[in-house]
CSV table of C-alpha atoms and ligand atoms in Angstrom, one decimal:
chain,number,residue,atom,x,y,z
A,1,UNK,CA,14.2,171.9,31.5
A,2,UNK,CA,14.1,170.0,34.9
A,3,UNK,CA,10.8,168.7,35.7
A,4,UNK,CA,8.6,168.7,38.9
A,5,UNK,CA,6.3,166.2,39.5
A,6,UNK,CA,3.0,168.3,41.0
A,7,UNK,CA,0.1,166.4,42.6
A,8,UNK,CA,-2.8,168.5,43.0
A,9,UNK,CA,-1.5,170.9,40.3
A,10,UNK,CA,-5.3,171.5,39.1
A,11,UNK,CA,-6.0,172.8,42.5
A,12,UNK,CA,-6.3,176.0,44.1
A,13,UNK,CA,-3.0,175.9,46.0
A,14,UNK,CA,-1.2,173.4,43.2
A,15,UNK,CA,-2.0,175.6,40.3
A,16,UNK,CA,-0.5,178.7,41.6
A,17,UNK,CA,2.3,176.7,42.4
A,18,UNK,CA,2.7,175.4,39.0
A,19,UNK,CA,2.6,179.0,37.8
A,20,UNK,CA,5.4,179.8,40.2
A,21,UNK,CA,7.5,176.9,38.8
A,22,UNK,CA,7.2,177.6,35.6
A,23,UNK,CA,8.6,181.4,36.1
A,24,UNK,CA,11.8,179.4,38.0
A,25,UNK,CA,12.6,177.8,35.3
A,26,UNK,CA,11.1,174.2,35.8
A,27,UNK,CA,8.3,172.5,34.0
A,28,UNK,CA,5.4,171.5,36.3
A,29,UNK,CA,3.9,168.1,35.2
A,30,UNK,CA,0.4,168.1,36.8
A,31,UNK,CA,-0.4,164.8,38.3
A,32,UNK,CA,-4.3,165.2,39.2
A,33,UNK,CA,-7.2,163.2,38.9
A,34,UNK,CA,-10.0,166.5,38.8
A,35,UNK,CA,-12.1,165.3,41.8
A,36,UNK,CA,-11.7,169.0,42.8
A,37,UNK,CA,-9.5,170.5,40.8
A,38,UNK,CA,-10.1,171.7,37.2
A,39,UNK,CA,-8.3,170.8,34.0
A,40,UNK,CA,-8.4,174.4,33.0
A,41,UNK,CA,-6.5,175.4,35.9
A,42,UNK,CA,-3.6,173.5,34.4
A,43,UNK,CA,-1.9,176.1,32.1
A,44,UNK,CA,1.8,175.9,32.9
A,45,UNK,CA,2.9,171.8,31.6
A,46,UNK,CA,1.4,168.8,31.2
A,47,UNK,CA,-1.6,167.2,33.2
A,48,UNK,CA,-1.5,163.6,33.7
A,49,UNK,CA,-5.0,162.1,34.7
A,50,UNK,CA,-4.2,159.9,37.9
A,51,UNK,CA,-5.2,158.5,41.0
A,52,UNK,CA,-2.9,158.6,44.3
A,53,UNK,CA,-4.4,155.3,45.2
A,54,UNK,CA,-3.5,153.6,42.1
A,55,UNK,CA,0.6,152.9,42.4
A,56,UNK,CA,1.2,151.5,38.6
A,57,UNK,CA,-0.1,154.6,37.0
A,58,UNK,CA,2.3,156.6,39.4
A,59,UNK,CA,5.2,154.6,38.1
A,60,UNK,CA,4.4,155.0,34.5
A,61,UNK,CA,4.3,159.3,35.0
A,62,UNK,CA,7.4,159.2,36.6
A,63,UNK,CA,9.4,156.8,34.1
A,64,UNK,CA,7.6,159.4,31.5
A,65,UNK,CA,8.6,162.5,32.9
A,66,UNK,CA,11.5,161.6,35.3
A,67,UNK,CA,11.3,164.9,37.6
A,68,UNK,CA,13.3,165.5,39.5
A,69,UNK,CA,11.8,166.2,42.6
A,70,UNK,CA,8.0,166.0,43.8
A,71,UNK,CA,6.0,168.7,45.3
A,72,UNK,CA,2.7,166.9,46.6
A,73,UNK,CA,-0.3,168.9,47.2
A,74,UNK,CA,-3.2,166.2,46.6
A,75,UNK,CA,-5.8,165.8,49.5
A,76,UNK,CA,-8.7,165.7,50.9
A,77,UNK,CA,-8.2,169.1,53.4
A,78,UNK,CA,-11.8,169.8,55.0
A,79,UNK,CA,-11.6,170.1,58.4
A,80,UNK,CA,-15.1,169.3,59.1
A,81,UNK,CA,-15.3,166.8,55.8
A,82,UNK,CA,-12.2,164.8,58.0
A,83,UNK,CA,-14.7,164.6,61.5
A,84,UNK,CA,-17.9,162.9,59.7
A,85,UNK,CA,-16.2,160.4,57.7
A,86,UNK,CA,-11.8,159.8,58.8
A,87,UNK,CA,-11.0,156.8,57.3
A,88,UNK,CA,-11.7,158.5,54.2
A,89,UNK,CA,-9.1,161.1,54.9
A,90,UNK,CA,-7.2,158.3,56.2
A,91,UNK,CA,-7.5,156.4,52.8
A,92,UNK,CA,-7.1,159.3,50.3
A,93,UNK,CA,-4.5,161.0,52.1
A,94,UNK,CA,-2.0,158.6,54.0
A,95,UNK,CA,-2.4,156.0,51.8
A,96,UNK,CA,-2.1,158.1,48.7
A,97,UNK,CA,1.1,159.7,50.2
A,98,UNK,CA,2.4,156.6,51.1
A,99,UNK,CA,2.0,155.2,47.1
A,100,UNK,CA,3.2,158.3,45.8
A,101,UNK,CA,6.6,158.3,47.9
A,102,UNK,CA,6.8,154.3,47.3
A,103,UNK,CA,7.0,155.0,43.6
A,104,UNK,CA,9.5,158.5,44.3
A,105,UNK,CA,11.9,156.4,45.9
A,106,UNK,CA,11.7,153.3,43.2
A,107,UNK,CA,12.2,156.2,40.7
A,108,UNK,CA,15.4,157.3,42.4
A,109,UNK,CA,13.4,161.0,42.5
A,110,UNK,CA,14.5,161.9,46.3
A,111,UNK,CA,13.3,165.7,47.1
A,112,UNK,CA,9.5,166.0,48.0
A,113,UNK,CA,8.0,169.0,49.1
A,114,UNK,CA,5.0,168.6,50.8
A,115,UNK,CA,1.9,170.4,51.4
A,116,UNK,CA,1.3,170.1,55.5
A,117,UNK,CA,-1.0,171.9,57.9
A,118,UNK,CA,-0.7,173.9,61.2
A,119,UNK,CA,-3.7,171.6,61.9
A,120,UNK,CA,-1.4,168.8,63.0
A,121,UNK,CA,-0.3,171.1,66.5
A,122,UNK,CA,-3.8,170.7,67.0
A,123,UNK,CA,-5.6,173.4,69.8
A,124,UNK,CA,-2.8,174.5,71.7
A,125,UNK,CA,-4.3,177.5,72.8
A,126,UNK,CA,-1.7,180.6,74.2
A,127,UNK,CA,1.3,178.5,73.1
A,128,UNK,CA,3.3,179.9,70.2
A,129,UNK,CA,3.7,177.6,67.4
A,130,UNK,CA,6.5,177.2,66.0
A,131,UNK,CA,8.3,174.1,64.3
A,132,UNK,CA,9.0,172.3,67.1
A,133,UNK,CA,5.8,172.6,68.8
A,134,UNK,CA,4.6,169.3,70.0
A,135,UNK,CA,2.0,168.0,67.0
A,136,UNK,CA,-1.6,166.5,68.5
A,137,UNK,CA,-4.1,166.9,66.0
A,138,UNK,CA,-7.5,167.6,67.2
A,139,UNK,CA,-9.1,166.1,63.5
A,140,UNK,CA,-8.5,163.2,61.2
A,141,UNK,CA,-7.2,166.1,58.5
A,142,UNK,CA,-4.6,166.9,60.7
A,143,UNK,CA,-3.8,163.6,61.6
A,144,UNK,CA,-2.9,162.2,58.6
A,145,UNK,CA,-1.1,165.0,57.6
A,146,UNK,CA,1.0,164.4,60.7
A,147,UNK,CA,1.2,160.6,59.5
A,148,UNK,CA,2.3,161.9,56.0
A,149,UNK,CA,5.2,163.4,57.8
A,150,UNK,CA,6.0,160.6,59.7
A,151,UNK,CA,6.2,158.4,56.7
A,152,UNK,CA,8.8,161.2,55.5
A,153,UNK,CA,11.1,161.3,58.3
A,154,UNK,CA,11.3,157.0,58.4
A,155,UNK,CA,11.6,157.1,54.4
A,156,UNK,CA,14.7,159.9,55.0
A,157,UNK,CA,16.2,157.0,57.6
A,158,UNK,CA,15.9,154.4,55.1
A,159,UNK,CA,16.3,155.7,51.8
A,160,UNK,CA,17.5,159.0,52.5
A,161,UNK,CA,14.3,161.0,50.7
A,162,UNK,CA,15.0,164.3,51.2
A,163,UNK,CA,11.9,166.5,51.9
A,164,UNK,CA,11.3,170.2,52.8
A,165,UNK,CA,7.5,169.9,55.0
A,166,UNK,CA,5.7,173.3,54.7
A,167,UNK,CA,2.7,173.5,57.3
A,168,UNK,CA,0.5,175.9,56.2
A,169,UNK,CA,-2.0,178.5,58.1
A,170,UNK,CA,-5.2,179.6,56.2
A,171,UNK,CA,-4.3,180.4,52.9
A,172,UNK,CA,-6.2,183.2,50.6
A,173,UNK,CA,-6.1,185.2,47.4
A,174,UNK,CA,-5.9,184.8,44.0
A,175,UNK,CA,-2.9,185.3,41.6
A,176,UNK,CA,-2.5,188.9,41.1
A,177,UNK,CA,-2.5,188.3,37.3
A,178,UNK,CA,-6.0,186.8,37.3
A,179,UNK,CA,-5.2,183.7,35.5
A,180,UNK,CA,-6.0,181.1,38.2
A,181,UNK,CA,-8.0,181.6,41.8
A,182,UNK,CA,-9.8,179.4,44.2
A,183,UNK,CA,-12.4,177.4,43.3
A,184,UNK,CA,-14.0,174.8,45.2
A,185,UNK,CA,-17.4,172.9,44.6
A,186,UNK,CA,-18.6,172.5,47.4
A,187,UNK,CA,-16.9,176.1,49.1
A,188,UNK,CA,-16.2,175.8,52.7
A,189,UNK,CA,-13.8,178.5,53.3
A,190,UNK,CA,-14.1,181.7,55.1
A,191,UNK,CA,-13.3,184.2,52.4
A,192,UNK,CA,-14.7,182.6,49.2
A,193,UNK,CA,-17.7,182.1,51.4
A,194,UNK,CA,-17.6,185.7,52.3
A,195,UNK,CA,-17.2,186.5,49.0
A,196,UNK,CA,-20.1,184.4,47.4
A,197,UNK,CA,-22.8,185.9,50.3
A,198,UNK,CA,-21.7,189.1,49.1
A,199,UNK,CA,-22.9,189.1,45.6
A,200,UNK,CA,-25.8,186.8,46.7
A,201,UNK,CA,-24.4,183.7,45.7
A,202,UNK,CA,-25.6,182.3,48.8
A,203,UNK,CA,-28.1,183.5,51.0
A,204,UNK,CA,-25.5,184.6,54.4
A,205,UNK,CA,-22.3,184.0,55.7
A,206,UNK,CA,-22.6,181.4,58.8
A,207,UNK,CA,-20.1,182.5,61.4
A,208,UNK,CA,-19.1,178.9,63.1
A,209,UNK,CA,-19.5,179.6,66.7
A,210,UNK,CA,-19.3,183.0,68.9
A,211,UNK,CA,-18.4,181.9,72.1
A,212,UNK,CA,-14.4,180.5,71.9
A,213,UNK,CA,-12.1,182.1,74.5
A,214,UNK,CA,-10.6,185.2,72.3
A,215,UNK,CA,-11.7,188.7,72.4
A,216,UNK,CA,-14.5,188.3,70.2
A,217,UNK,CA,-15.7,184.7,70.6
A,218,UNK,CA,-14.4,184.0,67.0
A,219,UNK,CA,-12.1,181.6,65.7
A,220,UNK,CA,-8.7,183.9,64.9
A,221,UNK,CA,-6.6,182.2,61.5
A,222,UNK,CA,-3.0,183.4,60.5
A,223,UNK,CA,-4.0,184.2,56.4
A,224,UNK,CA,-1.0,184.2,54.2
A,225,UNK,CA,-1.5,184.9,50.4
A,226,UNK,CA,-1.4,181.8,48.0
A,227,UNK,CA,1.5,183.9,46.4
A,228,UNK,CA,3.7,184.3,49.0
A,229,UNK,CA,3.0,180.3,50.0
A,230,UNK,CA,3.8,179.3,46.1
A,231,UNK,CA,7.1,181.3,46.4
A,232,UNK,CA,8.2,179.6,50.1
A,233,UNK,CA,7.5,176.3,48.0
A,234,UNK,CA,10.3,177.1,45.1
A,235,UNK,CA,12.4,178.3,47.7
A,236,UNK,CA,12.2,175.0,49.2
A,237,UNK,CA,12.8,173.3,46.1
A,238,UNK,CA,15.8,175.1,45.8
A,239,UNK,CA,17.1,174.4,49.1
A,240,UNK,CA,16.9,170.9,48.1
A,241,UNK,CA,18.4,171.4,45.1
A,242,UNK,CA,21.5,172.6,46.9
A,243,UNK,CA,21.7,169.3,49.5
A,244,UNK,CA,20.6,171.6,52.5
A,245,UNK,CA,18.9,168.4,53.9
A,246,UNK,CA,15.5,167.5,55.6
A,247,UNK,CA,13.6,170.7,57.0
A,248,UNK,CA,10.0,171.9,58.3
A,249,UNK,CA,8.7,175.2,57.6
A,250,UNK,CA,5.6,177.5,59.1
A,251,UNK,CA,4.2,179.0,56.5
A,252,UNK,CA,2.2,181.8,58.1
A,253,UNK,CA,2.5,185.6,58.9
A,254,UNK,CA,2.3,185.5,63.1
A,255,UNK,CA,-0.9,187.9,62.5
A,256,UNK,CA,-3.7,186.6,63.8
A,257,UNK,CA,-7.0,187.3,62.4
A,258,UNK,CA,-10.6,186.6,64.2
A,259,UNK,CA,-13.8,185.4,62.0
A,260,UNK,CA,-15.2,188.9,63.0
A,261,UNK,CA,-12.3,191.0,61.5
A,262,UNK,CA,-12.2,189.0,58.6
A,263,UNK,CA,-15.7,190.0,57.6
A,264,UNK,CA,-14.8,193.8,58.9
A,265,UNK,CA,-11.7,193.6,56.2
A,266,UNK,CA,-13.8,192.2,53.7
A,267,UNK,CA,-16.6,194.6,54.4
A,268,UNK,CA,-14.3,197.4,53.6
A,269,UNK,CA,-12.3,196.2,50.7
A,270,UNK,CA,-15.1,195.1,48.7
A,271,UNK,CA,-17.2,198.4,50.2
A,272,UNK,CA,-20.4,195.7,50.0
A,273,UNK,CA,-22.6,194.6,53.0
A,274,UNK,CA,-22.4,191.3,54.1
A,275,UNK,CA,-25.1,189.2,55.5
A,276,UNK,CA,-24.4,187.0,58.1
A,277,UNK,CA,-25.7,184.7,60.3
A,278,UNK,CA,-24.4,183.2,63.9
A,279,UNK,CA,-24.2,179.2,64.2
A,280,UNK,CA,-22.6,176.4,66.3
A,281,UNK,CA,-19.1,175.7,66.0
A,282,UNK,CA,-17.8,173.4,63.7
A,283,UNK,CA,-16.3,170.3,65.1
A,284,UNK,CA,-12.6,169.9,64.6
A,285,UNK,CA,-12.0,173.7,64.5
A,286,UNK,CA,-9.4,175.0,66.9
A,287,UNK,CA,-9.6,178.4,68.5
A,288,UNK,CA,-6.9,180.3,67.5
A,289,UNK,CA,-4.0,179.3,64.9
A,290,UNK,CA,-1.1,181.5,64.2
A,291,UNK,CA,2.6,181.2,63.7
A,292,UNK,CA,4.9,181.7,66.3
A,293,UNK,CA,8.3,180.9,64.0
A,294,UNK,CA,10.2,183.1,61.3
A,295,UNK,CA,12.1,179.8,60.3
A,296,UNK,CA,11.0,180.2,56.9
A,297,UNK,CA,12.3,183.8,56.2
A,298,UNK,CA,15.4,183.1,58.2
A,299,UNK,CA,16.2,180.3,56.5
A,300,UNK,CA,14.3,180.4,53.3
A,301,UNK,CA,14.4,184.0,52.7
A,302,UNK,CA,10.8,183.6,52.5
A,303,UNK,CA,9.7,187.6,52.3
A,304,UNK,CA,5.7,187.8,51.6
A,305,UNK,CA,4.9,190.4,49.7
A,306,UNK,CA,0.7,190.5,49.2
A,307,UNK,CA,-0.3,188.4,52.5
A,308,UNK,CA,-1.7,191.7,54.3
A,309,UNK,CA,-5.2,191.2,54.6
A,310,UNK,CA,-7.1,193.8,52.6
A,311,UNK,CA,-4.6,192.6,49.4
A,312,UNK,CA,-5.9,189.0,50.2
A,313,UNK,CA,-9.5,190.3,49.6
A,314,UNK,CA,-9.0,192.4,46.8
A,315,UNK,CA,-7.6,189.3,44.9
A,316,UNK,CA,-9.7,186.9,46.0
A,317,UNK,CA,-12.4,189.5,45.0
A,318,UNK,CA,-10.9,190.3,41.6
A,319,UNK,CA,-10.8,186.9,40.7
A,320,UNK,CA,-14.4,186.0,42.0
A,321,UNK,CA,-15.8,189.0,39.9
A,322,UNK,CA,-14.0,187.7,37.0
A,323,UNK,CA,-15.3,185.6,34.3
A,324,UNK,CA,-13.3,182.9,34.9
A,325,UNK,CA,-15.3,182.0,38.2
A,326,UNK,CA,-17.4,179.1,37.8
A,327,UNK,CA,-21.1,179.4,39.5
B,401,UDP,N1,-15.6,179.7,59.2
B,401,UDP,C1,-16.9,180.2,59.5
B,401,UDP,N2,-17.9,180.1,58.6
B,401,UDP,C2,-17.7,179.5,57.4
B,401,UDP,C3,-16.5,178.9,57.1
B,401,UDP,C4,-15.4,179.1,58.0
B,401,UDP,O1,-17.1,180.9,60.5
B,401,UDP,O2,-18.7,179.3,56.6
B,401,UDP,C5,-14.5,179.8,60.1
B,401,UDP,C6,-14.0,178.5,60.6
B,401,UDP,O3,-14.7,178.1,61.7
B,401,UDP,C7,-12.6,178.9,61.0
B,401,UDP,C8,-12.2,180.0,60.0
B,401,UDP,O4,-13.5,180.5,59.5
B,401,UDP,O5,-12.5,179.4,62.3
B,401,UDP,C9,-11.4,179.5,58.8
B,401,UDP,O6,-12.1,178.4,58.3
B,401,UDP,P1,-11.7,177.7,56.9
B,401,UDP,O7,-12.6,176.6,56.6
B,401,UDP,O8,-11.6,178.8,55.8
B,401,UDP,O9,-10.2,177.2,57.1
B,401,UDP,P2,-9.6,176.2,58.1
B,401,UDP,O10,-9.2,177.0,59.3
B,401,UDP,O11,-10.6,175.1,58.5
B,401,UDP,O12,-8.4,175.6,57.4
């Protein structure tokens, strides 16, 4: 069976896309080192305990495993974590990239799929985004996702790496099996957040400023469904697979949904009160991100199937009332 290599597979994202993986037909090989991820997540292959930053224990995993291809989805990837200390997300996440592809090439592995952000078009407010939207970052997570990219497209020139980019909106949900969710410690986004101030995990929800320019005053996200992002990412395998060459992706529905409707949504799929409270903005945040590109389901055939909104709750809110959610 043809391996993958998967950083980040005992993360939220990762994990689902090991699961995804292994129902194509390849073996996921979990490269991780658990600062937030969790070694139960990792149900589908093998976990290899390992550091980003430290190259020789790279290049022993892939003479191991020998995947063949890499699908990278270990980072730092708080927006507000990124503006009170950068060089950290500098560190962790270009550097780490950097080692990582370093050690993809000397392996002769030359397809990487990797996990971008629609935080590197930065605040472009009223312009559609699409892939060739002009990237300027607005926060040091965006940024060095941006670099990671650049480091892609001069490693293509040189040594002809082959990589599918996938920039993601805000993803949500839970596998629709219930096997694997979201789980971060500390939680900092919207809908797990929602979700714990619900059932009184914490005290409120903190909406993060009330007065941008949208109809509202609240930040409006494009939400796809960890699913439907998984499945985009084995279709992208795939297209690499078949020589189809170099190729960035939005991964996002073009639906844009404020802070405010968020809580509405999750008010009514849950059918439980929320408590909320108002606060400043959060620096680095961007009004309003949504897709403006059906690239990936031209292209990719990329259908989703659960990203609606209400679906997103109800699996994020099956899993969270499940027993496999850590307090
Ligand atoms: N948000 C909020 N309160 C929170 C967490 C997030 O109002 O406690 C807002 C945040 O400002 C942003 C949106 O919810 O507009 C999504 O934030 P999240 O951290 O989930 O994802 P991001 O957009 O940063 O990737």
């Amino acid at each position: 069976m043809d391996r993958v290599l998967v950083t980040g597979g005992a993360g939220y994202i990762g994990s689902h896309a090991c699961k995804a993986l292994s129902r194509a037909g390849f073996e996921p090989v979990t490269f991780d080192n658990l600062s937030t991820g969790w070694a139960d997540a990792v149900k589908f292959g093998p976990l290899e305990d390992g550091n980003l930053l430290d190259r020789a224990r790279i290049d022993t995993v892939f003479a191991k495993h020998q995947p063949i291809a890499v699908m990278h989805f270990a980072a730092l990837s708080q927006v507000g974590d990124s503006m009170k200390d950068p060089g950290l997300y500098w560190r962790e996440n270009v550097t780490g990239a950097l080692n990582l592809i370093e050690a993809a090439v000397a392996a002769d592995c030359k397809r990487f799929v990797f996990s971008s952000t629609c935080a590197t078009y930065g605040d472009q407010d009223g312009v559609v985004l699409d892939e060739d939207s002009v990237q300027i970052p607005i926060n040091a997570y965006g940024a060095s996702k941006q670099a990671i990219e650049q480091i892609l497209s001069n490693f293509e020139a040189t040594y002809d790496l082959q990589h599918v980019i996938f920039r993601y909106f805000n993803v949500a949900g839970a596998d629709p099996d219930g096997e694997i969710g979201e789980f971060h410690r500390p939680e900092t986004h919207l809908i797990p957040l929602i979700l714990q101030a619900i059932d009184g995990q914490r005290p409120a929800l903190t909406v993060f400023g009330t007065d941008y320019p949208t109809p509202d005053g609240t930040c409006i996200r494009d939400y796809v469904h960890v699913s439907d992002l998984v499945d985009a990412h084995v279709s992208g395998l795939k297209w690499l697979i078949d020589g189809k060459g170099s190729r960035a992706f939005n991964l996002g529905t073009g639906s844009g949904f404020s802070v405010r409707e968020v809580l509405e949504n999750a008010r009514r799929a849950t059918n439980r009160d929320i408590p909320i409270e108002y606060g400043e903005r959060r620096p680095g945040d961007a009004t309003s991100l949504v897709s403006g590109s059906s690239r990936a389901s031209s292209e990719l055939g990329w259908t989703p199937h659960r990203s609606n909104m209400k679906q997103m709750i109800s699996d994020a809110w099956q899993w969270h009332q499940s027993g496999d959610y850590k307090q």
